[in-house]
mmCIF file of C-alpha atoms in Angstrom:
data_model
loop_
_atom_site.group_PDB
_atom_site.id
_atom_site.type_symbol
_atom_site.label_atom_id
_atom_site.label_comp_id
_atom_site.label_asym_id
_atom_site.label_seq_id
_atom_site.Cartn_x
_atom_site.Cartn_y
_atom_site.Cartn_z
ATOM 1 C CA ILE A 1 -1.548 -9.627 -16.965
ATOM 2 C CA CYS A 2 -0.167 -6.272 -17.252
ATOM 3 C CA LEU A 3 -1.605 -2.756 -17.396
ATOM 4 C CA SER A 4 -2.483 -1.492 -20.793
ATOM 5 C CA ASN A 5 -1.185 2.077 -22.055
ATOM 6 C CA SER A 6 -4.594 3.550 -21.542
ATOM 7 C CA GLU A 7 -4.924 2.323 -17.684
ATOM 8 C CA THR A 8 -1.272 3.647 -16.825
ATOM 9 C CA PRO A 9 -2.218 7.262 -16.515
ATOM 10 C CA GLY A 10 -5.560 5.871 -14.348
ATOM 11 C CA VAL A 11 -2.615 4.833 -11.884
ATOM 12 C CA ALA A 12 0.042 7.310 -12.191
ATOM 13 C CA GLY A 13 -1.799 10.728 -12.103
ATOM 14 C CA PRO A 14 -3.910 10.010 -8.939
ATOM 15 C CA TRP A 15 -0.805 8.334 -7.261
ATOM 16 C CA LEU A 16 1.273 11.217 -8.008
ATOM 17 C CA CYS A 17 -1.573 13.409 -6.494
ATOM 18 C CA SER A 18 -1.412 11.484 -3.425
ATOM 19 C CA ARG A 19 2.338 10.627 -3.120
ATOM 20 C CA TRP A 20 3.395 14.741 -3.228
ATOM 21 C CA GLN A 21 1.407 14.783 0.143
ATOM 22 C CA LEU A 22 3.819 12.471 1.547
ATOM 23 C CA SER A 23 6.537 15.049 2.362
ATOM 24 C CA GLY A 24 5.726 17.532 5.005
ATOM 25 C CA LEU A 25 3.350 15.226 6.908
ATOM 26 C CA THR A 26 2.393 16.340 10.256
ATOM 27 C CA SER A 27 0.600 12.694 10.793
ATOM 28 C CA PRO A 28 0.539 9.144 9.248
ATOM 29 C CA PRO A 29 -0.857 9.049 5.809
ATOM 30 C CA ALA A 30 -4.867 8.518 6.028
ATOM 31 C CA SER A 31 -4.260 4.956 4.117
ATOM 32 C CA VAL A 32 -2.373 3.504 6.784
ATOM 33 C CA CYS A 33 -4.581 4.654 9.645
ATOM 34 C CA ARG A 34 -7.780 3.652 8.024
ATOM 35 C CA LEU A 35 -6.102 0.274 7.512
ATOM 36 C CA PHE A 36 -5.513 -0.245 11.185
ATOM 37 C CA HIS A 37 -8.825 1.227 12.095
ATOM 38 C CA ASP A 38 -10.912 -0.770 9.390
ATOM 39 C CA HIS A 39 -8.625 -4.082 10.043
ATOM 40 C CA PRO A 40 -7.400 -3.937 13.675
ATOM 41 C CA GLU A 41 -6.147 -7.513 13.475
ATOM 42 C CA THR A 42 -3.506 -5.856 11.114
ATOM 43 C CA LEU A 43 -2.058 -4.332 14.216
ATOM 44 C CA ASP A 44 -0.970 -7.869 15.317
ATOM 45 C CA ARG A 45 1.807 -7.777 13.012
ATOM 46 C CA PHE A 46 3.290 -4.924 14.350
ATOM 47 C CA GLU A 47 4.652 -4.846 17.807
ATOM 48 C CA ARG A 48 5.519 -1.386 18.107
ATOM 49 C CA PHE A 49 2.055 -0.086 16.969
ATOM 50 C CA LYS A 50 -0.092 -2.547 19.032
ATOM 51 C CA GLY A 51 -0.987 0.335 21.532
ATOM 52 C CA LEU A 52 -2.353 2.509 18.997
ATOM 53 C CA THR A 53 -6.069 1.932 19.555
ATOM 54 C CA THR A 54 -7.886 5.107 18.756
ATOM 55 C CA PRO A 55 -7.369 7.446 15.717
ATOM 56 C CA ASP A 56 -6.038 10.162 17.749
ATOM 57 C CA GLN A 57 -3.334 7.750 18.977
ATOM 58 C CA MET A 58 -2.438 6.754 15.529
ATOM 59 C CA LYS A 59 -2.397 10.666 14.064
ATOM 60 C CA ALA A 60 -0.114 11.399 16.925
ATOM 61 C CA SER A 61 2.533 8.411 16.391
ATOM 62 C CA GLU A 62 5.828 9.527 14.761
ATOM 63 C CA ASP A 63 6.539 6.077 14.277
ATOM 64 C CA LEU A 64 3.348 5.344 12.322
ATOM 65 C CA LYS A 65 4.017 8.320 10.194
ATOM 66 C CA LYS A 66 7.616 7.262 9.263
ATOM 67 C CA HIS A 67 6.314 3.567 8.504
ATOM 68 C CA GLY A 68 3.267 4.932 6.649
ATOM 69 C CA VAL A 69 5.855 7.037 4.498
ATOM 70 C CA THR A 70 7.985 4.359 3.813
ATOM 71 C CA VAL A 71 5.042 2.018 2.799
ATOM 72 C CA LEU A 72 3.579 4.199 0.308
ATOM 73 C CA THR A 73 6.808 5.376 -1.174
ATOM 74 C CA GLN A 74 8.098 1.963 -1.830
ATOM 75 C CA LEU A 75 4.594 0.959 -3.253
ATOM 76 C CA GLY A 76 5.003 4.188 -5.287
ATOM 77 C CA LYS A 77 8.421 3.105 -6.737
ATOM 78 C CA ILE A 78 7.060 -0.384 -7.743
ATOM 79 C CA LEU A 79 3.851 0.900 -9.332
ATOM 80 C CA LYS A 80 5.916 3.350 -11.359
ATOM 81 C CA LEU A 81 7.995 0.491 -12.703
ATOM 82 C CA LYS A 82 4.656 -0.803 -14.881
ATOM 83 C CA GLY A 83 5.233 -4.458 -13.909
ATOM 84 C CA LYS A 84 9.083 -4.367 -14.362
ATOM 85 C CA HIS A 85 9.923 -4.397 -10.622
ATOM 86 C CA GLU A 86 11.580 -7.646 -10.039
ATOM 87 C CA ALA A 87 14.661 -5.900 -8.417
ATOM 88 C CA GLU A 88 12.402 -3.891 -6.186
ATOM 89 C CA LEU A 89 9.797 -6.333 -5.435
ATOM 90 C CA LYS A 90 12.318 -9.275 -4.320
ATOM 91 C CA PRO A 91 13.838 -7.656 -1.177
ATOM 92 C CA LEU A 92 10.518 -6.505 -0.381
ATOM 93 C CA ALA A 93 8.652 -9.684 -0.685
ATOM 94 C CA GLN A 94 11.609 -11.479 1.214
ATOM 95 C CA THR A 95 11.095 -9.293 4.287
ATOM 96 C CA HIS A 96 7.252 -9.532 4.421
ATOM 97 C CA ALA A 97 7.826 -13.323 3.894
ATOM 98 C CA THR A 98 10.402 -13.959 6.134
ATOM 99 C CA LYS A 99 10.715 -11.445 8.871
ATOM 100 C CA HIS A 100 6.952 -9.629 9.122
ATOM 101 C CA LYS A 101 5.211 -12.586 7.988
ATOM 102 C CA ILE A 102 2.638 -10.202 6.462
ATOM 103 C CA PRO A 103 -0.129 -12.337 4.901
ATOM 104 C CA VAL A 104 -1.101 -11.718 1.111
ATOM 105 C CA LYS A 105 -4.642 -10.872 2.577
ATOM 106 C CA TYR A 106 -3.272 -7.821 4.320
ATOM 107 C CA LEU A 107 -1.941 -6.501 1.384
ATOM 108 C CA GLU A 108 -5.258 -6.947 -0.257
ATOM 109 C CA PHE A 109 -6.817 -4.686 2.630
ATOM 110 C CA ILE A 110 -4.067 -2.119 2.305
ATOM 111 C CA SER A 111 -4.880 -1.875 -1.491
ATOM 112 C CA GLU A 112 -8.375 -1.510 -1.062
ATOM 113 C CA VAL A 113 -7.981 1.320 1.528
ATOM 114 C CA ILE A 114 -5.486 3.001 -0.586
ATOM 115 C CA ILE A 115 -7.993 2.968 -3.314
ATOM 116 C CA LYS A 116 -10.766 4.254 -0.830
ATOM 117 C CA VAL A 117 -8.885 7.207 0.500
ATOM 118 C CA ILE A 118 -7.179 8.313 -3.102
ATOM 119 C CA ALA A 119 -11.091 8.418 -4.059
ATOM 120 C CA GLU A 120 -12.114 10.320 -1.348
ATOM 121 C CA LYS A 121 -9.413 12.900 -1.559
ATOM 122 C CA HIS A 122 -9.321 13.024 -5.449
ATOM 123 C CA SER A 123 -12.593 12.267 -6.430
ATOM 124 C CA ALA A 124 -12.617 14.444 -9.653
ATOM 125 C CA ASP A 125 -9.066 12.774 -10.816
ATOM 126 C CA PHE A 126 -10.083 9.343 -9.624
ATOM 127 C CA GLY A 127 -12.903 8.217 -11.568
ATOM 128 C CA ALA A 128 -14.183 4.388 -12.079
ATOM 129 C CA ASP A 129 -11.652 3.888 -14.802
ATOM 130 C CA SER A 130 -8.701 5.156 -12.718
ATOM 131 C CA GLN A 131 -10.279 3.149 -10.017
ATOM 132 C CA ALA A 132 -10.254 -0.023 -12.042
ATOM 133 C CA ALA A 133 -6.551 0.603 -13.136
ATOM 134 C CA MET A 134 -5.333 1.228 -9.723
ATOM 135 C CA LYS A 135 -7.021 -1.798 -8.413
ATOM 136 C CA LYS A 136 -5.749 -3.953 -11.347
ATOM 137 C CA ALA A 137 -2.077 -2.472 -10.436
ATOM 138 C CA LEU A 138 -2.554 -3.118 -7.168
ATOM 139 C CA GLU A 139 -3.853 -6.934 -7.720
ATOM 140 C CA LEU A 140 -0.802 -7.436 -10.101
ATOM 141 C CA PHE A 141 1.610 -6.275 -7.114
ATOM 142 C CA ARG A 142 -0.170 -8.709 -4.622
ATOM 143 C CA ASN A 143 0.239 -11.464 -7.082
ATOM 144 C CA ASP A 144 3.683 -10.992 -7.765
ATOM 145 C CA MET A 145 4.264 -10.513 -3.934
ATOM 146 C CA ALA A 146 2.492 -13.870 -3.281
ATOM 147 C CA SER A 147 4.548 -15.472 -5.851
ATOM 148 C CA LYS A 148 7.555 -14.377 -4.286
ATOM 149 C CA TYR A 149 6.410 -15.388 -1.246
ATOM 150 C CA LYS A 150 6.098 -18.987 -2.282
ATOM 151 C CA GLU A 151 9.749 -18.625 -3.351
ATOM 152 C CA PHE A 152 10.985 -17.853 0.187
ATOM 153 C CA GLY A 153 8.668 -20.592 1.742
ATOM 154 C CA PHE A 154 5.644 -18.763 3.108
ATOM 155 C CA GLN A 155 2.235 -19.388 2.349
ATOM 156 C CA GLY A 156 0.923 -16.139 3.741
#
């Protein structure tokens, strides 16, 4: 399964609209804060963020801002490769499987949150077709991560 030529703009356009907002951020990206708020169990994987229990604490965290920018930048690079992401994906999967031990379910959580946040912030440019394309692209990413996890002996 891969994105069709007609689905690609539905991912690229909204992603680029969101991505440009990463430079000059004064607080963590909304999708990362939303992930920790909606799925507090994900905080268990991040020792340095465990004390961030309120939205205000999350918004004030420089470490969380840096982490969020790193996550979204890396994901953006992978999405731009339109499925030809083996070189980018392998080291990411390796660290997530062997060092951080991030379950695939958590990748599903962040994917859902990213779609919600982009839909809220860019509703005019992120209709049903774009949301479906983004969902498909992120599902492909998760499936590829899950396959790599198995190669590294992590069932995640």
